Amino acid sequence: MEKPIIYLTFSDKSKRHVREIKKFGKQLRDTLHFSVKCDNYDAIRDSGELNVLQWRDTNFFKALWIIFCISPDYSKTLHKSDTDSSESDKGVLYIYKVSRAEVYNNGSRNHRIIPVLFTKSGATVQNIPCFLSFSPFFEYPKQKQELFERLQHY
């Protein structure tokens, strides 16, 4: 039986934030037994995946949960134009746009996208994308237990 997928989207400007995301992903795998997928361009490329866009689409649509790993850098990335963006930023922007379309197409109901504020990276409520502003959010690591309980009830 396949493990349910959790898709993590994040901006990777800070090494500290990336370490925090890796720790979070490991906890999701080891504690909740999810298959964790990240939209980090370098990680996808390094895994040998040749079609990055197809990989993103497939894993995004198969995912039980989409976790927006919110940091100030994530918020800044959302305000960049495609021409000013790195390949990794383009992936973040793409998942943002696909997620926003999903919520709007569902009559503004959000069933599987969860904003998680990475407070050690300086994230605040103001960094949450507008289309998720009325969604329940969690602060990591402070509300890790509550988040994990939410993820187990699907």
mmCIF file of C-alpha atoms in Angstrom:
data_model
loop_
_atom_site.group_PDB
_atom_site.id
_atom_site.type_symbol
_atom_site.label_atom_id
_atom_site.label_comp_id
_atom_site.label_asym_id
_atom_site.label_seq_id
_atom_site.Cartn_x
_atom_site.Cartn_y
_atom_site.Cartn_z
ATOM 1 C CA MET A 1 0.000 0.000 0.000
ATOM 2 C CA GLU A 2 1.313 3.443 -0.920
ATOM 3 C CA LYS A 3 1.954 5.936 1.817
ATOM 4 C CA PRO A 4 -0.153 9.108 1.617
ATOM 5 C CA ILE A 5 1.762 12.061 0.182
ATOM 6 C CA ILE A 6 2.392 15.377 1.885
ATOM 7 C CA TYR A 7 3.684 18.064 -0.466
ATOM 8 C CA LEU A 8 5.865 20.773 1.084
ATOM 9 C CA THR A 9 6.289 24.094 -0.698
ATOM 10 C CA PHE A 10 8.867 26.561 0.591
ATOM 11 C CA SER A 11 11.388 29.196 -0.355
ATOM 12 C CA ASP A 12 14.963 28.104 0.239
ATOM 13 C CA LYS A 13 16.933 31.326 0.663
ATOM 14 C CA SER A 14 18.087 30.595 4.222
ATOM 15 C CA LYS A 15 20.185 27.567 5.155
ATOM 16 C CA ARG A 16 18.628 27.661 8.615
ATOM 17 C CA HIS A 17 15.129 27.503 7.122
ATOM 18 C CA VAL A 18 16.119 24.621 4.827
ATOM 19 C CA ARG A 19 17.456 22.692 7.852
ATOM 20 C CA GLU A 20 14.173 23.360 9.628
ATOM 21 C CA ILE A 21 12.188 22.083 6.611
ATOM 22 C CA LYS A 22 14.347 18.940 6.442
ATOM 23 C CA LYS A 23 13.743 18.297 10.146
ATOM 24 C CA PHE A 24 10.001 18.860 9.670
ATOM 25 C CA GLY A 25 9.904 16.515 6.666
ATOM 26 C CA LYS A 26 11.792 13.825 8.583
ATOM 27 C CA GLN A 27 9.301 14.109 11.449
ATOM 28 C CA LEU A 28 6.394 13.732 9.007
ATOM 29 C CA ARG A 29 8.016 10.607 7.533
ATOM 30 C CA ASP A 30 9.155 9.007 10.793
ATOM 31 C CA THR A 31 6.241 9.927 13.069
ATOM 32 C CA LEU A 32 3.227 9.971 10.739
ATOM 33 C CA HIS A 33 4.587 7.677 7.997
ATOM 34 C CA PHE A 34 3.800 10.011 5.110
ATOM 35 C CA SER A 35 5.673 10.139 1.834
ATOM 36 C CA VAL A 36 7.085 13.683 1.823
ATOM 37 C CA LYS A 37 7.611 15.535 -1.461
ATOM 38 C CA CYS A 38 9.209 18.993 -1.725
ATOM 39 C CA ASP A 39 9.033 21.484 -4.564
ATOM 40 C CA ASN A 40 12.697 22.388 -4.260
ATOM 41 C CA TYR A 41 14.096 22.531 -7.804
ATOM 42 C CA ASP A 42 17.614 21.363 -6.894
ATOM 43 C CA ALA A 43 16.339 18.384 -4.910
ATOM 44 C CA ILE A 44 14.049 17.318 -7.767
ATOM 45 C CA ARG A 45 16.849 17.674 -10.324
ATOM 46 C CA ASP A 46 19.356 15.865 -8.093
ATOM 47 C CA SER A 47 16.935 12.937 -7.755
ATOM 48 C CA GLY A 48 17.323 12.378 -11.492
ATOM 49 C CA GLU A 49 13.860 13.595 -12.432
ATOM 50 C CA LEU A 50 14.035 14.998 -15.953
ATOM 51 C CA ASN A 51 10.585 16.540 -16.226
ATOM 52 C CA VAL A 52 10.346 18.831 -13.205
ATOM 53 C CA LEU A 53 6.951 20.286 -14.174
ATOM 54 C CA GLN A 54 5.373 16.883 -14.605
ATOM 55 C CA TRP A 55 6.882 15.743 -11.296
ATOM 56 C CA ARG A 56 5.392 18.783 -9.530
ATOM 57 C CA ASP A 57 1.952 18.306 -11.078
ATOM 58 C CA THR A 58 1.819 14.581 -10.389
ATOM 59 C CA ASN A 59 2.855 14.902 -6.748
ATOM 60 C CA PHE A 60 0.763 18.012 -6.130
ATOM 61 C CA PHE A 61 -2.436 16.388 -7.380
ATOM 62 C CA LYS A 62 -1.721 13.051 -5.664
ATOM 63 C CA ALA A 63 -0.957 14.718 -2.327
ATOM 64 C CA LEU A 64 -3.364 14.292 0.542
ATOM 65 C CA TRP A 65 -2.052 17.505 2.119
ATOM 66 C CA ILE A 66 -0.229 20.551 0.725
ATOM 67 C CA ILE A 67 1.849 22.321 3.373
ATOM 68 C CA PHE A 68 2.838 25.924 2.727
ATOM 69 C CA CYS A 69 6.018 26.310 4.805
ATOM 70 C CA ILE A 70 5.728 30.030 5.482
ATOM 71 C CA SER A 71 8.747 32.256 6.052
ATOM 72 C CA PRO A 72 9.447 35.910 5.233
ATOM 73 C CA ASP A 73 11.416 34.703 2.175
ATOM 74 C CA TYR A 74 8.397 32.702 1.013
ATOM 75 C CA SER A 75 6.291 35.852 1.177
ATOM 76 C CA LYS A 76 8.929 37.820 -0.774
ATOM 77 C CA THR A 77 9.116 35.110 -3.433
ATOM 78 C CA LEU A 78 5.371 35.425 -4.080
ATOM 79 C CA HIS A 79 5.846 39.080 -5.000
ATOM 80 C CA LYS A 80 8.543 38.440 -7.607
ATOM 81 C CA SER A 81 7.892 38.394 -11.324
ATOM 82 C CA ASP A 82 8.749 35.286 -13.331
ATOM 83 C CA THR A 83 11.603 37.154 -14.998
ATOM 84 C CA ASP A 84 13.217 37.980 -11.621
ATOM 85 C CA SER A 85 12.875 34.433 -10.319
ATOM 86 C CA SER A 86 15.289 31.524 -9.994
ATOM 87 C CA GLU A 87 14.164 28.041 -11.072
ATOM 88 C CA SER A 88 13.395 27.240 -7.440
ATOM 89 C CA ASP A 89 11.339 30.450 -7.086
ATOM 90 C CA LYS A 90 9.407 29.564 -10.249
ATOM 91 C CA GLY A 91 8.417 26.283 -8.627
ATOM 92 C CA VAL A 92 7.171 28.087 -5.527
ATOM 93 C CA LEU A 93 5.200 30.526 -7.706
ATOM 94 C CA TYR A 94 3.755 27.687 -9.771
ATOM 95 C CA ILE A 95 2.520 25.725 -6.738
ATOM 96 C CA TYR A 96 1.138 28.953 -5.267
ATOM 97 C CA LYS A 97 -0.867 29.634 -8.447
ATOM 98 C CA VAL A 98 -2.136 26.054 -8.746
ATOM 99 C CA SER A 99 -3.123 26.036 -5.049
ATOM 100 C CA ARG A 100 -4.895 29.380 -5.337
ATOM 101 C CA ALA A 101 -6.823 28.133 -8.385
ATOM 102 C CA GLU A 102 -7.838 24.975 -6.508
ATOM 103 C CA VAL A 103 -9.238 26.973 -3.596
ATOM 104 C CA TYR A 104 -11.104 29.397 -5.873
ATOM 105 C CA ASN A 105 -12.468 26.546 -8.024
ATOM 106 C CA ASN A 106 -13.785 24.934 -4.821
ATOM 107 C CA GLY A 107 -15.858 28.031 -4.013
ATOM 108 C CA SER A 108 -13.125 29.383 -1.698
ATOM 109 C CA ARG A 109 -13.267 26.205 0.374
ATOM 110 C CA ASN A 110 -9.882 24.829 1.321
ATOM 111 C CA HIS A 111 -9.785 21.109 2.031
ATOM 112 C CA ARG A 112 -6.110 20.175 1.932
ATOM 113 C CA ILE A 113 -3.810 23.217 1.987
ATOM 114 C CA ILE A 114 -2.351 24.102 5.378
ATOM 115 C CA PRO A 115 -0.213 27.167 6.082
ATOM 116 C CA VAL A 116 2.514 26.459 8.631
ATOM 117 C CA LEU A 117 4.387 29.436 10.064
ATOM 118 C CA PHE A 118 8.049 28.621 10.647
ATOM 119 C CA THR A 119 8.491 31.036 13.525
ATOM 120 C CA LYS A 120 12.207 30.338 14.018
ATOM 121 C CA SER A 121 12.638 31.707 10.488
ATOM 122 C CA GLY A 122 10.695 34.832 11.471
ATOM 123 C CA ALA A 123 7.322 33.978 9.913
ATOM 124 C CA THR A 124 4.257 35.929 11.041
ATOM 125 C CA VAL A 125 0.571 35.854 10.138
ATOM 126 C CA GLN A 126 1.246 38.686 7.664
ATOM 127 C CA ASN A 127 3.354 36.257 5.584
ATOM 128 C CA ILE A 128 0.398 33.952 4.890
ATOM 129 C CA PRO A 129 -0.811 34.291 1.271
ATOM 130 C CA CYS A 130 -4.109 36.185 1.007
ATOM 131 C CA PHE A 131 -6.072 33.251 -0.404
ATOM 132 C CA LEU A 132 -5.175 31.241 2.729
ATOM 133 C CA SER A 133 -5.789 34.033 5.226
ATOM 134 C CA PHE A 134 -9.011 32.431 6.493
ATOM 135 C CA SER A 135 -7.576 28.910 6.657
ATOM 136 C CA PRO A 136 -6.516 27.446 9.974
ATOM 137 C CA PHE A 137 -2.752 27.755 10.337
ATOM 138 C CA PHE A 138 -0.162 26.303 12.682
ATOM 139 C CA GLU A 139 3.070 27.639 14.156
ATOM 140 C CA TYR A 140 6.025 25.292 13.941
ATOM 141 C CA PRO A 141 7.495 24.031 16.198
ATOM 142 C CA LYS A 142 5.172 25.451 18.878
ATOM 143 C CA GLN A 143 2.004 23.756 17.540
ATOM 144 C CA LYS A 144 3.653 20.673 16.055
ATOM 145 C CA GLN A 145 1.490 18.266 18.048
ATOM 146 C CA GLU A 146 -1.761 19.982 17.009
ATOM 147 C CA LEU A 147 -0.631 20.028 13.375
ATOM 148 C CA PHE A 148 0.271 16.342 13.445
ATOM 149 C CA GLU A 149 -3.128 15.498 14.967
ATOM 150 C CA ARG A 150 -4.809 17.435 12.139
ATOM 151 C CA LEU A 151 -2.766 15.617 9.491
ATOM 152 C CA GLN A 152 -3.735 12.213 10.928
ATOM 153 C CA HIS A 153 -7.462 12.882 10.501
ATOM 154 C CA TYR A 154 -8.104 12.491 6.807
#
